[in-house]
Short mmCIF file of C-alpha atoms and ligand atoms in Angstrom, two decimals:
data_model
loop_
_atom_site.label_atom_id
_atom_site.label_comp_id
_atom_site.label_asym_id
_atom_site.label_seq_id
_atom_site.Cartn_x
_atom_site.Cartn_y
_atom_site.Cartn_z
CA MET A 65 113.61 -1.84 2.39
CA LYS A 66 115.34 -3.24 -0.70
CA VAL A 67 119.08 -3.96 -0.51
CA VAL A 68 121.43 -5.04 -3.29
CA VAL A 69 124.49 -6.99 -2.12
CA VAL A 70 127.42 -6.99 -4.58
CA GLY A 71 129.45 -10.19 -4.19
CA ALA A 72 128.34 -13.71 -3.35
CA GLY A 73 131.24 -14.64 -1.08
CA ILE A 74 130.80 -15.62 2.53
CA VAL A 75 130.57 -12.00 3.70
CA GLY A 76 127.96 -10.98 1.12
CA LEU A 77 125.89 -14.10 1.77
CA ALA A 78 126.04 -13.70 5.55
CA THR A 79 124.98 -10.07 5.19
CA ALA A 80 122.13 -11.04 2.85
CA TYR A 81 121.00 -13.59 5.42
CA ALA A 82 120.97 -11.11 8.31
CA LEU A 83 119.09 -8.59 6.17
CA VAL A 84 116.41 -10.96 4.90
CA LYS A 85 115.88 -12.38 8.40
CA ARG A 86 115.12 -8.83 9.53
CA GLY A 87 112.53 -8.40 6.78
CA ALA A 88 114.51 -6.69 4.00
CA GLU A 89 114.05 -7.52 0.33
CA VAL A 90 117.50 -8.67 -0.83
CA VAL A 91 119.14 -9.16 -4.23
CA VAL A 92 122.63 -10.69 -4.41
CA VAL A 93 124.64 -9.90 -7.55
CA GLY A 94 127.68 -12.11 -8.15
CA ASP A 95 130.02 -12.39 -11.11
CA ARG A 96 130.63 -16.12 -10.60
CA ALA A 97 129.27 -19.11 -8.68
CA PRO A 98 128.62 -18.18 -5.03
CA GLY A 99 131.62 -18.80 -2.81
CA SER A 100 134.13 -19.32 -5.64
CA GLY A 101 137.70 -18.56 -4.61
CA ALA A 102 138.59 -17.57 -1.06
CA SER A 103 135.19 -18.28 0.49
CA SER A 104 135.40 -21.97 -0.45
CA ASN A 105 139.17 -22.49 -0.60
CA ASN A 106 139.98 -21.23 2.88
CA ALA A 107 141.11 -23.39 5.79
CA GLY A 108 137.70 -23.51 7.47
CA TRP A 109 138.98 -22.23 10.82
CA VAL A 110 136.41 -20.42 12.92
CA VAL A 111 138.82 -18.76 15.29
CA PRO A 112 137.83 -15.48 16.97
CA SER A 113 140.88 -15.95 19.22
CA LEU A 114 143.25 -15.41 16.27
CA ALA A 115 142.37 -11.73 16.19
CA GLY A 116 145.87 -10.47 15.38
CA PRO A 117 146.08 -8.32 12.24
CA VAL A 118 148.72 -9.07 9.60
CA PRO A 119 150.68 -5.82 10.16
CA ALA A 120 152.44 -6.56 13.44
CA PRO A 121 155.58 -5.37 15.20
CA GLY A 122 158.51 -7.37 13.81
CA ILE A 123 156.69 -8.61 10.74
CA VAL A 124 158.75 -6.54 8.30
CA TRP A 125 161.99 -8.46 8.90
CA LYS A 126 160.21 -11.78 8.77
CA THR A 127 158.59 -10.80 5.49
CA MET A 128 161.88 -9.69 3.96
CA ARG A 129 163.57 -12.95 4.95
CA SER A 130 160.65 -14.91 3.52
CA MET A 131 160.79 -12.99 0.24
CA LEU A 132 164.32 -14.20 -0.38
CA ARG A 133 163.03 -17.78 -0.66
CA PRO A 134 160.97 -19.09 -3.60
CA ASP A 135 158.97 -21.19 -1.12
CA GLY A 136 158.72 -18.53 1.66
CA PRO A 137 155.32 -18.16 3.35
CA VAL A 138 155.02 -14.46 2.46
CA PHE A 139 155.74 -13.09 -0.99
CA VAL A 140 155.33 -9.73 -2.65
CA ARG A 141 155.13 -9.03 -6.35
CA PRO A 142 156.49 -5.46 -6.27
CA SER A 143 154.90 -2.77 -8.40
CA LEU A 144 155.46 0.93 -8.89
CA ALA A 145 151.72 1.60 -9.14
CA PRO A 146 150.89 4.40 -6.68
CA SER A 147 148.01 2.41 -5.16
CA PHE A 148 150.38 -0.50 -4.41
CA LEU A 149 153.04 1.76 -2.93
CA ARG A 150 150.47 3.62 -0.80
CA PHE A 151 149.09 0.31 0.46
CA MET A 152 152.51 -1.08 1.38
CA TRP A 153 153.51 2.17 3.05
CA GLY A 154 150.26 2.12 5.04
CA MET A 155 150.95 -1.45 6.10
CA LEU A 156 154.47 -0.58 7.14
CA ARG A 157 153.18 2.28 9.26
CA ALA A 158 150.66 -0.02 10.93
CA CYS A 159 153.42 -2.39 12.15
CA ASN A 160 153.55 -0.86 15.62
CA ALA A 161 152.37 -2.07 19.01
CA GLU A 162 149.63 0.52 19.44
CA THR A 163 147.90 -0.05 16.07
CA TYR A 164 148.27 -3.80 16.52
CA ALA A 165 146.63 -3.70 19.96
CA ARG A 166 143.76 -1.54 18.70
CA SER A 167 143.07 -3.77 15.69
CA TRP A 168 143.34 -6.89 17.82
CA ALA A 169 140.78 -5.62 20.35
CA ALA A 170 138.30 -4.50 17.68
CA THR A 171 138.50 -7.79 15.80
CA ALA A 172 138.22 -9.89 18.96
CA ALA A 173 135.12 -7.92 19.98
CA LEU A 174 133.48 -8.45 16.58
CA GLY A 175 134.22 -12.17 16.83
CA GLN A 176 132.31 -12.52 20.10
CA GLY A 177 129.11 -14.45 19.47
CA THR A 178 130.37 -16.13 16.30
CA MET A 179 129.75 -19.68 17.54
CA GLU A 180 126.24 -18.76 18.68
CA ALA A 181 125.57 -17.24 15.25
CA LEU A 182 126.74 -20.44 13.53
CA ASP A 183 124.57 -22.52 15.85
CA ALA A 184 121.63 -20.28 14.96
CA TRP A 185 122.32 -20.84 11.24
CA ALA A 186 122.26 -24.60 11.80
CA ALA A 187 119.09 -24.35 13.91
CA ASP A 188 117.47 -22.37 11.08
CA GLY A 189 117.86 -25.38 8.80
CA MET A 190 121.18 -24.64 7.10
CA ALA A 191 123.07 -27.86 6.47
CA PHE A 192 126.86 -27.61 6.68
CA GLU A 193 129.81 -29.55 8.07
CA MET A 194 130.90 -28.17 11.44
CA HIS A 195 133.20 -29.64 14.10
CA THR A 196 134.29 -28.63 17.57
CA GLY A 197 137.64 -29.63 19.10
CA GLY A 198 139.73 -26.47 19.11
CA ASP A 199 143.03 -25.61 17.50
CA LEU A 200 146.62 -26.31 18.48
CA GLU A 201 149.50 -24.06 17.50
CA ALA A 202 152.65 -26.21 17.45
CA PHE A 203 156.19 -24.79 17.61
CA LEU A 204 159.57 -26.21 16.64
CA ASP A 205 161.51 -23.15 17.74
CA ARG A 206 161.79 -22.39 21.46
CA GLU A 207 162.14 -18.62 20.93
CA GLU A 208 159.04 -18.45 18.72
CA PHE A 209 157.13 -20.49 21.29
CA ASP A 210 158.20 -18.28 24.20
CA ALA A 211 157.22 -15.16 22.23
CA ALA A 212 153.78 -16.61 21.49
CA VAL A 213 153.25 -17.55 25.14
CA ALA A 214 154.29 -14.06 26.24
CA GLY A 215 151.54 -12.58 24.04
CA LEU A 216 148.72 -14.66 25.51
CA ASP A 217 147.67 -12.20 28.23
CA ARG A 218 145.83 -10.16 25.64
CA SER A 219 143.92 -13.28 24.71
CA ARG A 220 143.04 -14.13 28.30
CA GLN A 221 141.87 -10.59 29.00
CA ALA A 222 139.55 -10.83 25.98
CA GLY A 223 137.97 -13.96 27.50
CA PHE A 224 139.67 -16.65 25.43
CA ASP A 225 141.06 -19.70 27.13
CA PRO A 226 144.54 -20.51 25.76
CA ARG A 227 146.34 -23.47 27.35
CA VAL A 228 150.11 -23.63 27.18
CA LEU A 229 151.40 -27.17 26.61
CA THR A 230 154.88 -28.67 26.74
CA GLY A 231 155.95 -30.77 23.78
CA ASP A 232 154.95 -33.94 25.63
CA GLU A 233 151.59 -32.54 26.68
CA ALA A 234 150.94 -31.53 23.08
CA ARG A 235 151.84 -35.07 21.92
CA ALA A 236 149.45 -36.50 24.52
CA LEU A 237 146.68 -34.41 22.96
CA MET A 238 147.77 -35.06 19.38
CA PRO A 239 149.83 -38.27 19.16
CA GLN A 240 150.76 -37.61 15.50
CA LEU A 241 153.07 -34.74 16.56
CA SER A 242 156.79 -35.42 16.12
CA ASP A 243 159.44 -35.11 18.85
CA ALA A 244 160.65 -31.90 17.16
CA VAL A 245 157.66 -30.01 18.59
CA VAL A 246 158.92 -28.13 21.67
CA GLY A 247 155.62 -26.67 22.82
CA ALA A 248 152.13 -25.68 21.77
CA VAL A 249 149.24 -23.39 22.57
CA TYR A 250 145.79 -24.97 22.58
CA PHE A 251 142.55 -23.04 22.18
CA PRO A 252 139.87 -25.61 23.08
CA HIS A 253 136.73 -23.72 22.04
CA GLU A 254 137.47 -22.93 18.42
CA ARG A 255 135.71 -24.74 15.60
CA ARG A 256 136.07 -25.68 11.98
CA VAL A 257 133.55 -25.74 9.16
CA ARG A 258 133.90 -27.04 5.62
CA PRO A 259 133.75 -23.67 3.88
CA ALA A 260 132.10 -24.78 0.64
CA SER A 261 129.38 -26.51 2.65
CA VAL A 262 128.64 -23.27 4.54
CA VAL A 263 128.36 -21.34 1.28
CA ALA A 264 126.05 -24.00 -0.18
CA GLY A 265 123.94 -24.07 3.00
CA LEU A 266 123.61 -20.29 2.99
CA VAL A 267 122.64 -20.12 -0.69
CA THR A 268 119.96 -22.77 -0.30
CA ARG A 269 118.52 -21.06 2.76
CA LEU A 270 118.65 -17.61 1.15
CA ARG A 271 116.76 -18.88 -1.88
CA SER A 272 114.10 -20.40 0.36
CA LEU A 273 113.77 -17.06 2.15
CA GLY A 274 113.12 -15.33 -1.18
CA VAL A 275 116.52 -13.73 -1.83
CA ALA A 276 117.09 -13.21 -5.57
CA PHE A 277 120.44 -14.12 -7.13
CA VAL A 278 121.56 -12.23 -10.24
CA ASP A 279 124.52 -13.51 -12.30
CA GLY A 280 126.89 -10.92 -13.64
CA ALA A 281 129.60 -8.40 -12.83
CA VAL A 282 128.63 -5.03 -11.47
CA THR A 283 130.36 -2.58 -13.81
CA GLY A 284 128.46 0.58 -12.99
CA GLY A 285 127.17 2.29 -9.89
CA GLY A 286 125.27 5.46 -9.36
CA ARG A 287 121.83 6.83 -8.78
CA GLY A 288 118.59 6.26 -10.64
CA ALA A 289 116.09 8.95 -11.67
CA ASP A 290 114.37 8.42 -8.31
CA GLY A 291 117.61 9.33 -6.50
CA ARG A 292 118.09 5.84 -5.08
CA PRO A 293 121.41 3.99 -5.50
CA GLN A 294 121.67 1.47 -8.29
CA VAL A 295 124.10 -1.03 -9.76
CA SER A 296 124.39 -1.91 -13.39
CA GLY A 297 126.04 -4.45 -15.66
CA ALA A 298 125.19 -6.80 -18.52
CA PHE A 299 122.18 -7.84 -16.43
CA GLY A 300 120.71 -4.31 -16.68
CA GLU A 301 120.10 -1.86 -13.84
CA ILE A 302 118.96 -2.70 -10.32
CA GLY A 303 117.83 0.08 -8.04
CA ALA A 304 117.50 -0.27 -4.27
CA ASP A 305 117.29 1.68 -1.02
CA ALA A 306 120.81 0.56 -0.13
CA VAL A 307 123.79 -1.16 -1.76
CA VAL A 308 126.33 -3.31 0.12
CA ILE A 309 129.74 -3.80 -1.48
CA ALA A 310 130.97 -7.22 -0.37
CA ALA A 311 133.20 -7.99 -3.32
CA GLY A 312 136.19 -9.32 -1.35
CA ALA A 313 139.56 -8.36 -2.83
CA TRP A 314 137.70 -6.58 -5.66
CA SER A 315 135.81 -4.26 -3.28
CA GLY A 316 138.12 -1.33 -4.08
CA GLN A 317 137.18 -1.61 -7.76
CA VAL A 318 133.47 -1.66 -6.98
CA ALA A 319 133.74 1.21 -4.47
CA ARG A 320 135.34 3.33 -7.20
CA LEU A 321 132.12 2.97 -9.21
CA PHE A 322 130.48 4.90 -6.37
CA GLY A 323 133.21 7.53 -6.16
CA SER A 324 135.08 6.11 -3.16
CA ARG A 325 138.68 5.00 -2.82
CA LEU A 326 139.12 1.96 -0.62
CA PRO A 327 142.63 0.57 -0.13
CA ILE A 328 141.76 -3.13 -0.38
CA ARG A 329 144.29 -5.42 -2.06
CA PRO A 330 144.55 -9.20 -2.49
CA GLY A 331 146.54 -11.46 -0.19
CA LYS A 332 146.82 -14.75 -2.01
CA GLY A 333 146.79 -18.17 -0.37
CA PHE A 334 146.60 -21.80 -1.47
CA SER A 335 144.98 -25.00 -0.25
CA VAL A 336 145.70 -28.67 -0.88
CA ASP A 337 143.06 -31.31 -0.08
CA TYR A 338 144.35 -34.77 0.72
CA VAL A 339 141.71 -37.41 0.02
CA PRO A 340 141.43 -39.65 1.96
CA GLY A 341 142.50 -37.53 4.93
CA GLN A 342 145.99 -38.17 6.32
CA PHE A 343 145.38 -36.44 9.57
CA ALA A 344 142.54 -37.69 11.68
CA GLY A 345 141.35 -36.34 15.02
CA ASP A 346 139.35 -33.52 16.39
CA VAL A 347 141.90 -30.75 16.64
CA MET A 348 143.07 -28.34 13.93
CA LEU A 349 146.81 -27.83 13.75
CA MET A 350 148.80 -24.68 13.06
CA LEU A 351 152.40 -25.25 11.98
CA ALA A 352 153.68 -22.06 13.56
CA GLU A 353 157.01 -21.46 11.85
CA ALA A 354 155.77 -22.72 8.48
CA HIS A 355 152.72 -20.44 8.65
CA CYS A 356 150.53 -23.29 7.44
CA VAL A 357 147.41 -24.82 8.96
CA MET A 358 145.94 -28.31 8.76
CA THR A 359 142.22 -28.94 8.96
CA PRO A 360 140.70 -32.38 9.40
CA PHE A 361 137.33 -32.60 7.64
CA ASP A 362 135.15 -35.66 7.05
CA GLY A 363 137.29 -37.80 4.74
CA THR A 364 139.69 -34.97 3.81
CA THR A 365 142.70 -33.17 5.24
CA ARG A 366 143.16 -29.59 4.01
CA VAL A 367 146.59 -27.98 4.26
CA THR A 368 146.59 -24.24 3.71
CA GLY A 369 149.11 -21.45 3.69
CA MET A 370 150.95 -18.53 2.01
CA MET A 371 150.28 -14.82 1.87
CA GLY A 372 151.09 -13.26 -1.47
CA PHE A 373 150.75 -9.55 -2.24
CA GLY A 374 150.32 -9.12 -5.98
CA GLY A 375 147.55 -8.64 -8.50
CA LEU A 376 143.93 -9.74 -8.72
CA GLU A 377 144.61 -13.17 -10.22
CA GLU A 378 144.14 -16.63 -8.74
CA ARG A 379 146.80 -18.71 -10.48
CA VAL A 380 148.28 -21.53 -8.43
CA SER A 381 152.04 -21.34 -7.91
CA PRO A 382 153.67 -24.82 -8.05
CA SER A 383 156.66 -23.86 -5.84
CA ARG A 384 154.44 -22.40 -3.10
CA VAL A 385 152.13 -25.41 -3.25
CA ARG A 386 155.14 -27.72 -2.97
CA ALA A 387 156.15 -25.86 0.21
CA ILE A 388 152.63 -26.29 1.63
CA ARG A 389 152.72 -30.02 0.88
CA GLN A 390 156.10 -30.38 2.63
CA ALA A 391 155.29 -28.18 5.63
CA PRO A 392 153.78 -30.87 7.91
CA SER A 393 156.77 -33.21 7.51
CA ARG A 394 158.75 -31.81 10.44
CA TYR A 395 155.77 -31.42 12.74
CA LEU A 396 154.24 -34.89 12.29
CA ARG A 397 155.65 -38.38 12.87
CA THR A 398 154.42 -39.57 9.51
CA TRP A 399 153.46 -37.44 6.57
CA ASP A 400 153.44 -38.20 2.86
CA PRO A 401 153.48 -34.94 0.85
CA GLU A 402 152.74 -36.89 -2.32
CA ALA A 403 149.72 -38.80 -1.00
CA PRO A 404 146.59 -38.63 -3.21
CA SER A 405 145.16 -35.13 -3.31
CA LEU A 406 142.78 -32.97 -5.33
CA PRO A 407 144.13 -30.22 -7.61
CA PRO A 408 145.38 -27.34 -5.41
CA SER A 409 143.26 -24.22 -5.19
CA ALA A 410 143.88 -20.52 -4.59
CA GLY A 411 141.99 -17.67 -2.99
CA LEU A 412 142.44 -13.93 -2.51
CA ARG A 413 142.05 -12.56 0.99
CA PRO A 414 140.77 -8.97 1.02
CA MET A 415 143.56 -7.08 2.82
CA THR A 416 143.70 -3.54 4.19
CA PRO A 417 146.79 -1.52 5.15
CA ASP A 418 145.99 -1.56 8.88
CA GLY A 419 144.85 -5.19 8.88
CA ASN A 420 141.32 -4.39 10.02
CA ALA A 421 138.12 -5.06 8.09
CA VAL A 422 136.16 -2.21 6.51
CA ILE A 423 132.50 -2.32 7.52
CA GLY A 424 130.17 0.63 7.30
CA ARG A 425 128.80 3.47 5.24
CA LEU A 426 130.80 5.02 2.41
CA ALA A 427 130.89 8.73 3.16
CA PRO A 428 129.96 10.21 -0.21
CA ARG A 429 126.94 7.92 -0.52
CA GLN A 430 125.00 7.57 2.69
CA ASP A 431 123.10 4.57 1.32
CA VAL A 432 126.12 2.66 -0.01
CA TYR A 433 127.86 0.36 2.46
CA VAL A 434 130.92 -1.84 2.43
CA ALA A 435 131.66 -5.15 4.17
CA SER A 436 135.11 -6.32 3.22
CA GLY A 437 138.79 -6.40 4.14
CA HIS A 438 138.43 -9.33 6.55
CA ALA A 439 141.86 -10.63 5.56
CA MET A 440 142.59 -14.01 7.19
CA LEU A 441 139.32 -14.09 9.17
CA GLY A 442 136.50 -13.56 6.66
CA LEU A 443 134.86 -16.88 7.37
CA THR A 444 135.10 -16.36 11.12
CA LEU A 445 133.82 -12.79 11.10
CA ALA A 446 131.14 -13.10 8.40
CA PRO A 447 128.16 -14.01 10.65
CA ARG A 448 128.70 -11.13 13.08
CA THR A 449 129.61 -8.71 10.28
CA GLY A 450 126.30 -9.52 8.61
CA GLN A 451 124.31 -9.02 11.81
CA GLU A 452 125.94 -5.72 12.74
CA LEU A 453 125.76 -4.31 9.22
CA ALA A 454 122.10 -5.31 8.86
CA ASP A 455 121.38 -3.40 12.09
CA MET A 456 123.24 -0.38 10.75
CA ILE A 457 121.35 -0.39 7.45
CA LEU A 458 117.92 -1.05 8.88
CA ASP A 459 118.12 0.98 12.12
CA GLY A 460 120.43 3.82 11.04
CA GLY A 461 123.27 5.02 13.25
CA THR A 462 126.52 3.12 13.72
CA PRO A 463 126.65 0.15 16.10
CA GLU A 464 129.40 0.68 18.67
CA LEU A 465 131.18 -2.51 17.58
CA LEU A 466 131.55 -1.23 14.03
CA ARG A 467 133.15 2.12 14.83
CA PRO A 468 136.76 0.84 14.52
CA PHE A 469 135.93 -0.62 11.10
CA SER A 470 134.64 2.59 9.55
CA PRO A 471 135.71 3.30 5.94
CA ALA A 472 136.17 6.91 7.09
CA ARG A 473 139.61 6.02 8.49
CA PHE A 474 140.76 5.75 4.88
CA GLY A 475 138.88 8.89 3.89
CA ALA A 476 136.38 6.69 2.02
C1 FAD B 643 144.11 -19.82 1.63
C2 FAD B 643 143.15 -19.08 2.52
C3 FAD B 643 142.87 -19.59 3.80
C4 FAD B 643 141.98 -18.91 4.63
N1 FAD B 643 141.63 -19.47 5.82
C5 FAD B 643 140.68 -18.87 6.59
C6 FAD B 643 140.21 -19.49 7.78
O1 FAD B 643 140.61 -20.61 8.11
N2 FAD B 643 139.30 -18.85 8.54
C7 FAD B 643 138.80 -17.61 8.19
O2 FAD B 643 138.02 -17.06 8.94
N3 FAD B 643 139.19 -17.03 7.02
C8 FAD B 643 140.10 -17.62 6.24
N4 FAD B 643 140.52 -17.04 5.07
C9 FAD B 643 140.00 -15.72 4.71
C10 FAD B 643 138.62 -15.79 4.10
O3 FAD B 643 138.56 -16.86 3.19
C11 FAD B 643 138.30 -14.47 3.39
O4 FAD B 643 138.49 -13.40 4.30
C12 FAD B 643 136.86 -14.48 2.92
O5 FAD B 643 136.63 -15.56 2.04
C13 FAD B 643 136.50 -13.19 2.22
O6 FAD B 643 135.15 -13.30 1.85
P1 FAD B 643 134.46 -12.21 0.99
O7 FAD B 643 133.04 -12.60 0.84
O8 FAD B 643 134.77 -10.87 1.54
O9 FAD B 643 135.24 -12.25 -0.42
P2 FAD B 643 135.20 -13.34 -1.59
O10 FAD B 643 135.09 -14.71 -1.07
O11 FAD B 643 136.35 -13.05 -2.47
O12 FAD B 643 133.85 -13.01 -2.33
C14 FAD B 643 133.70 -11.84 -3.07
C15 FAD B 643 132.86 -12.17 -4.29
O13 FAD B 643 132.57 -10.96 -5.00
C16 FAD B 643 132.67 -11.24 -6.38
N5 FAD B 643 132.85 -10.00 -7.12
C17 FAD B 643 133.99 -9.27 -7.24
N6 FAD B 643 133.77 -8.20 -8.03
C18 FAD B 643 132.48 -8.24 -8.40
C19 FAD B 643 131.68 -7.41 -9.24
N7 FAD B 643 132.16 -6.31 -9.82
N8 FAD B 643 130.38 -7.76 -9.45
C20 FAD B 643 129.86 -8.87 -8.86
N9 FAD B 643 130.59 -9.70 -8.06
C21 FAD B 643 131.88 -9.38 -7.83
C22 FAD B 643 133.85 -12.19 -6.45
O14 FAD B 643 133.91 -12.90 -7.65
C23 FAD B 643 133.57 -13.09 -5.27
O15 FAD B 643 132.72 -14.13 -5.61
C24 FAD B 643 141.40 -17.70 4.20
C25 FAD B 643 141.67 -17.21 2.92
C26 FAD B 643 142.54 -17.89 2.09
C27 FAD B 643 142.80 -17.36 0.70
#
């Protein structure tokens, strides 16, 4: 079977890998260097335990408060475009306990087996930077901490192993933490990978397995004279037995070429890389109230944050980046926001109104599939998304795990 994958981000590449390993002929079409944007500029957290979708009970007030500040962690560029209004209304409606619980459970289930999949990638000869050591969520505010601890039962029931630490216990684990930290939650089994190294490792391995890479934007979709699906662009026409749309935040645009409406919009975030790293150790740190995360890599510390709902552009905002640079100051004993760093980068998370990914067959076209909408967890969920979608394409049917992610819930 021949499959064309549209989009050379982490999700498209992971899907291509799963397909080619199962014997498919695969062509990846990408409109820029593989992994550009979100798939390289993310925080590198591989965290199946952080399965919570963005739309959550109580999030609306927090978002509105944040929007009043030029450096707030969530910002919205309002628009009267019907697609934007429909998306925001959908998100608002998903901010209830029942939808949250359903999305959480589906995402946590898809994340099971992620570490094993990454180990299998490494064992298959892919070279990338990966570390164990877990992640620590540190709190300055007692109420926020108590609320987070109260929500951990869901995590335990799903088989994760959260450990609740007092401020002093957290400082024993991570001596850099300041006395302002009142408590923390530690997930010991989570990992981190340098995202650009994973993309590079995947591309090299895919080439060695015979996957073809085509440069160019897919601007047309349809069916060839033989009735099979095809994509087209400046590169010409490519026909296949199946097409996978894995175009990240742009997946809605590509789906429209095949007659489907997918409500996927960008959620913008930024990263700053401090070189040399200012934050050594084996544990990733989430600055809970600041909604930022810190990732120690070899020789680099990456600080990442912000969620911006706006258009499909990747400009860096100086005021938001300033806030990211400052964020660790209250959580750490010593932190120099102006220490040497690389130019900040941006990425667009593919967001959906209910916070869940969209993985499966597009209804009008039984041989056109989508793998997108992974929001804040695309790196984490890519390996298992690829495996499950490859099974769906090559075996037919719908794997049980993918049912909650069906595009049909949006009528697509
Ligand atoms: C700041 C930030 C921090 C994050 N941190 C984490 C984290 O720690 N852990 C985690 O799991 N996730 C994290 N994420 C989320 C994760 O990065 C994304 O979910 C993931 O990168 C999405 O991958 P993707 O392949 O779906 O999309 P993308 O990476 O956007 O790739 C899609 C590709 O398709 C291409 N494309 C678009 N249209 C077309 C077209 N018409 N023709 C051809 N190609 C096209 C795009 O150019 C792009 O290269 C973070 C994201 C951000 C922004």
